[in-house]
mmCIF file of C-alpha atoms in Angstrom:
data_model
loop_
_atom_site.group_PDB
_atom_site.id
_atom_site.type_symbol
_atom_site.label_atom_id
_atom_site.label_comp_id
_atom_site.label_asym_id
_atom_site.label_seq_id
_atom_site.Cartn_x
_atom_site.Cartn_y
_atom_site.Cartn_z
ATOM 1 C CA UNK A 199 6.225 -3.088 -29.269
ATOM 2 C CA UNK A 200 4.790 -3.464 -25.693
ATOM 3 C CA UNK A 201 2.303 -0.406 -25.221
ATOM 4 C CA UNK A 202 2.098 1.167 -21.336
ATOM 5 C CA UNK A 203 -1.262 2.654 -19.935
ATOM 6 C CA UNK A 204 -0.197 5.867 -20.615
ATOM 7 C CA UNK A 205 -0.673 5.748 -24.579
ATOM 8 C CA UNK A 206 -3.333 3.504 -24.331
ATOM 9 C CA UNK A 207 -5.154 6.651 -23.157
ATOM 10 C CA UNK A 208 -4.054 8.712 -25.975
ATOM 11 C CA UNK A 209 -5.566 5.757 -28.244
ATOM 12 C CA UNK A 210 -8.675 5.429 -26.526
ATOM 13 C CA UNK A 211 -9.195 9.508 -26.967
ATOM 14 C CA UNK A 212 -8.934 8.907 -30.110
ATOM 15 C CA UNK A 213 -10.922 5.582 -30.277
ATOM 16 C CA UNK A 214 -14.401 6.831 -29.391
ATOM 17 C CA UNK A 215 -16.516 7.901 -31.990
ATOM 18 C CA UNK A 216 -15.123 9.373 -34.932
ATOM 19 C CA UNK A 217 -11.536 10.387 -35.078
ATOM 20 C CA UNK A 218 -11.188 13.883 -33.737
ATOM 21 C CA UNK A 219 -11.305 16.366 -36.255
ATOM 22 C CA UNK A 220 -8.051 18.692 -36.960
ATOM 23 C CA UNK A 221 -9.376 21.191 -34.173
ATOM 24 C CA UNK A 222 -9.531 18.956 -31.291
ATOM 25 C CA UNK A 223 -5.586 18.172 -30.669
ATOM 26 C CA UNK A 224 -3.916 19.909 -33.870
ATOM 27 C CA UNK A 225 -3.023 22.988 -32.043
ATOM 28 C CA UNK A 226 -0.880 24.245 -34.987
ATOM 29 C CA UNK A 227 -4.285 24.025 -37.470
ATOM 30 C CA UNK A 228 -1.584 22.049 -40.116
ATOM 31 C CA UNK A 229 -3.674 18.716 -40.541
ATOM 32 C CA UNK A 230 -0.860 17.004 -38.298
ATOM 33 C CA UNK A 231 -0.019 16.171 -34.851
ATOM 34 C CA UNK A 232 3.062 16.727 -33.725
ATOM 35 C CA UNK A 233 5.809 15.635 -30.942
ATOM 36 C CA UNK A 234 4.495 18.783 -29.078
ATOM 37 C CA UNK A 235 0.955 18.402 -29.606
ATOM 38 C CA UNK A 236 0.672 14.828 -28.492
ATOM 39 C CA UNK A 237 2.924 15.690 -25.541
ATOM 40 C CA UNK A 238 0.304 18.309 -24.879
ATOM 41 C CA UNK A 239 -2.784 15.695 -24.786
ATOM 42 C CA UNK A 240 -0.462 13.838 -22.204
ATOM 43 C CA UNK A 241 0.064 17.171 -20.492
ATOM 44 C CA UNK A 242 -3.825 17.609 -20.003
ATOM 45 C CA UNK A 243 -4.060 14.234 -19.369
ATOM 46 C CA UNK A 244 -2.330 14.675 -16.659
ATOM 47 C CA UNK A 245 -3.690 18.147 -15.591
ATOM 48 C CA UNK A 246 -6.993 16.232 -15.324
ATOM 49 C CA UNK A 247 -6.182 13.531 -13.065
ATOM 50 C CA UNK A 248 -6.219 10.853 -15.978
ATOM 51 C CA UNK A 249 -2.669 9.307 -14.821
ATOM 52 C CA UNK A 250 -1.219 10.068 -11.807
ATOM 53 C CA UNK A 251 2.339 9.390 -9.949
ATOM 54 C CA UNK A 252 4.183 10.399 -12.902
ATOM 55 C CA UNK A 253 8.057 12.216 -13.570
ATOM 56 C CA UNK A 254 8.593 15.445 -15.066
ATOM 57 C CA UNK A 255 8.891 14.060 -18.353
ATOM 58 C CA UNK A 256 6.173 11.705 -18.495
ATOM 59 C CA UNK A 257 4.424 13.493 -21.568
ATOM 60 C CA UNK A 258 7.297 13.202 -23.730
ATOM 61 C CA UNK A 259 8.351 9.951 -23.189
ATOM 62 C CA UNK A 260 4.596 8.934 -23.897
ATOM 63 C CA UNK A 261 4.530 11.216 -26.732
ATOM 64 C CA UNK A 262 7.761 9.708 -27.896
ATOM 65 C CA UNK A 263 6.172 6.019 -27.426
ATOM 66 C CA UNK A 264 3.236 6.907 -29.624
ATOM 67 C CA UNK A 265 5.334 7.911 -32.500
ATOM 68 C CA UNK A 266 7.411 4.304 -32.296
ATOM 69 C CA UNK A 267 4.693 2.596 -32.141
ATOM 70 C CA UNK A 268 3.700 3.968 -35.284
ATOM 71 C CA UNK A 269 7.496 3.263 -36.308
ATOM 72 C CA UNK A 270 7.971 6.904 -36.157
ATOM 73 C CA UNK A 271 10.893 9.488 -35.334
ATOM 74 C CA UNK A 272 9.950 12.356 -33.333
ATOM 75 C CA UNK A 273 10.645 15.071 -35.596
ATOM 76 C CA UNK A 274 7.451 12.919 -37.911
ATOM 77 C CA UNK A 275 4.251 14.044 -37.795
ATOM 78 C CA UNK A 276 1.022 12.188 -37.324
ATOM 79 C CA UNK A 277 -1.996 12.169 -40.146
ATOM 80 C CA UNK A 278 -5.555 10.912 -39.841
ATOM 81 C CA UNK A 279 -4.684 7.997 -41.884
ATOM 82 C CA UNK A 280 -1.401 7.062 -39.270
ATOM 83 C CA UNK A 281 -3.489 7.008 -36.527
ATOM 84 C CA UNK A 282 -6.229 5.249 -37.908
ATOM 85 C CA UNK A 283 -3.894 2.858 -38.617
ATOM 86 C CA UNK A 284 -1.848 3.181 -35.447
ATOM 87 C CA UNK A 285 -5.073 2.393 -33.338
ATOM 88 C CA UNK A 286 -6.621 -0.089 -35.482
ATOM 89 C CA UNK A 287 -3.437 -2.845 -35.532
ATOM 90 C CA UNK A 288 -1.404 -3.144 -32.665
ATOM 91 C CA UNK A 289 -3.691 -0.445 -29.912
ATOM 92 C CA UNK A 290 -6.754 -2.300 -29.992
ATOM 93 C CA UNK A 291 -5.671 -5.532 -28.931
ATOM 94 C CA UNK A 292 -3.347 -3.729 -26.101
ATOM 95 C CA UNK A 293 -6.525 -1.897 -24.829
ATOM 96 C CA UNK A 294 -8.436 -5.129 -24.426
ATOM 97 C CA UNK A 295 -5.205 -6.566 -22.473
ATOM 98 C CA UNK A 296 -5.583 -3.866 -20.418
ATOM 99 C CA UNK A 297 -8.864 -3.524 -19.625
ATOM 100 C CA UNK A 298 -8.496 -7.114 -18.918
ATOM 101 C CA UNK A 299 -5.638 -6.631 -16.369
ATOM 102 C CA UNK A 300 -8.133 -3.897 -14.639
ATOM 103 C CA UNK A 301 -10.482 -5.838 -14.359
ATOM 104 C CA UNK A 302 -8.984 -9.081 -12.816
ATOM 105 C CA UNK A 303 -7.198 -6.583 -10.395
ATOM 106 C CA UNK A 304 -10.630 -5.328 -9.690
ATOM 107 C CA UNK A 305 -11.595 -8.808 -9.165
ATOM 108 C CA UNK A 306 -8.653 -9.696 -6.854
ATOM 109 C CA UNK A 307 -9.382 -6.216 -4.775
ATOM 110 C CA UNK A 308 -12.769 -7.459 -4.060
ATOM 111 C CA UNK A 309 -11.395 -10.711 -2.812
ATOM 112 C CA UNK A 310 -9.303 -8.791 -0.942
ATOM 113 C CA UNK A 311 -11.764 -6.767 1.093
ATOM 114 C CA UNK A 312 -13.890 -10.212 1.318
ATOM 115 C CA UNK A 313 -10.688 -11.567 3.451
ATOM 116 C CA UNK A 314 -10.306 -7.906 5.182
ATOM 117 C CA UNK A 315 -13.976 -7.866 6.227
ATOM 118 C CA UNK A 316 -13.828 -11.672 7.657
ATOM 119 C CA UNK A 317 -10.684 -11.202 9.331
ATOM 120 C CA UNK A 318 -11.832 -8.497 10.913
ATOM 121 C CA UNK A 319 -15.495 -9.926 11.743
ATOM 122 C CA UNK A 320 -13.984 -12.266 14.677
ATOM 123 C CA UNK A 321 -12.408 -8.810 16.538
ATOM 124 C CA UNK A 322 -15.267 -6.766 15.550
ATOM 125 C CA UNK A 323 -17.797 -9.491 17.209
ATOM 126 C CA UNK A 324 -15.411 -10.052 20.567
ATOM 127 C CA UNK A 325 -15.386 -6.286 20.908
ATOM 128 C CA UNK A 326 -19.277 -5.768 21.165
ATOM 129 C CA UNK A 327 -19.798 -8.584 22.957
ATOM 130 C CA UNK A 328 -16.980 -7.303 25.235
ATOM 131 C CA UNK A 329 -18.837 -3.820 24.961
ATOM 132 C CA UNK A 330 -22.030 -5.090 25.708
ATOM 133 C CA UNK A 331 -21.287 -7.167 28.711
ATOM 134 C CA UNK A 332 -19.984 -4.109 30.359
ATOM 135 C CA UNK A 333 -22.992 -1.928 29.979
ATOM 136 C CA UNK A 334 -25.133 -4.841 31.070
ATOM 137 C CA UNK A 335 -22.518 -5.113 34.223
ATOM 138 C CA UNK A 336 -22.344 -1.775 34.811
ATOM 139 C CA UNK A 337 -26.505 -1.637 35.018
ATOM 140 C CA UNK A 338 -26.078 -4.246 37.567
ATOM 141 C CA UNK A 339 -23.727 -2.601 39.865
ATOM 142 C CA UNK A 340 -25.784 0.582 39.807
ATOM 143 C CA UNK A 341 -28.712 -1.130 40.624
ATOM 144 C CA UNK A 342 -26.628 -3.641 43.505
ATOM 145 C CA UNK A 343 -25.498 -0.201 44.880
ATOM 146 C CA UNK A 344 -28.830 1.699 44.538
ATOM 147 C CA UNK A 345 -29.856 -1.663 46.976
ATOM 148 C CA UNK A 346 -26.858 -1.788 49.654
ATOM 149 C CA UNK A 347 -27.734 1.549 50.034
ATOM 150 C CA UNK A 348 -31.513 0.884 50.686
ATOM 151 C CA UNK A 349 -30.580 -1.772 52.975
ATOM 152 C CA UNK A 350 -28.037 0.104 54.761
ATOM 153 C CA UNK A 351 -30.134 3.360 55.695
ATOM 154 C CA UNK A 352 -32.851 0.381 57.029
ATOM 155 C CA UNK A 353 -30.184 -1.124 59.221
ATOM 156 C CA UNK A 354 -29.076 2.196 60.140
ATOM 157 C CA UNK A 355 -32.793 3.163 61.040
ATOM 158 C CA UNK A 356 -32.708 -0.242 62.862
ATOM 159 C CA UNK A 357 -29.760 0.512 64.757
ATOM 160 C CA UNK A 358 -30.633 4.015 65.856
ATOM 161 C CA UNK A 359 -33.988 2.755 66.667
ATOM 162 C CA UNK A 360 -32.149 -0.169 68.911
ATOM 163 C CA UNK A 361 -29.957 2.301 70.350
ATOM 164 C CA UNK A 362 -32.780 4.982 71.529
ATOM 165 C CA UNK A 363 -34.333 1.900 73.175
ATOM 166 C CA UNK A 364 -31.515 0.470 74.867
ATOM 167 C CA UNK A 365 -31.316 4.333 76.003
ATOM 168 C CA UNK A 366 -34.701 4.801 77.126
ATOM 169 C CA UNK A 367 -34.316 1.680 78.946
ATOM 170 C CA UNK A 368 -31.384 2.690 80.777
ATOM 171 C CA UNK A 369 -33.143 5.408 81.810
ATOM 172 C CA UNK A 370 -35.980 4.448 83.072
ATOM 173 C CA UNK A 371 -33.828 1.443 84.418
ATOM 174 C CA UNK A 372 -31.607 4.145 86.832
#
């Protein structure tokens, strides 16, 4: 049976290290896991951010999933030796698939964001060129007008010093 994501968590909790001792998800202290209990690891996995985007009834119908995989009902209840088995066959090789998967989408994200940042690069480059040209135009104008003015106050001076003459002269002319 095709495993999802969601119990190939469950089988990774219990994949690393040693399998957890009776404490760890047997809430009930009976040497078992239940339907509840394993819905309750799916509950927390949740609760913790582990999978996300998920229905109301996510944790049982992973919970339920778990116990066919193991070619279980759900009134069953899981021993050490079930899940040993249960992660050893048909998990394992599901894990790998999906670590797999994760990591060519990883892959393809990269490539992704390599065609993002290039595509981007051309607009990016027009813009502070486009940017730049303005402050470098804008420095010119300033210093053009700083200059017309200069240049106008002279030919002002100029002018009022033509006009006083032609004044005086008209003057002394009369």
């Amino acid at each position: 049976m095709e495993q999802s994501n969601s119990t190939n968590f469950f089988w990774q909790c219990t994949s690393y290290g040693q399998i957890p001792s009776s404490q760890t998800f047997d809430f009930s202290g009976d040497g078992y896991l239940d339907h509840e209990e394993i819905t309750a690891i799916f509950d927390g996995a949740v609760a913790l951010g582990v999978v996300k985007d998920v229905d109301h009834d996510y944790a049982k119908k992973t919970a339920s999933e778990v116990f066919s995989i193991l070619g279980l009902n759900d009134d069953s209840k899981i021993n050490k030796e079930q899940l040993i088995k249960g992660r050893s066959s048909t998990i394992v090789p599901t894990i790998r698939t999906s670590c797999n998967t994760i990591k060519t989408n990883i892959e393809s994200n990269h490539r992704i964001c390599f065609k993002l940042i290039l595509a981007a690069l051309i607009p990016l480059m027009i813009g502070i060129f486009t940017i730049t040209t303005t402050v470098i135009q804008h420095k010119i104008s300033v210093q053009q007008r700083q200059q017309d003015k200069q240049e106008s106050n002279l030919f002002r001076e100029q002018s009022e010093r033509h006009a006083d003459n032609l004044q005086k002269e008209t003057i002394l002319v009369k």
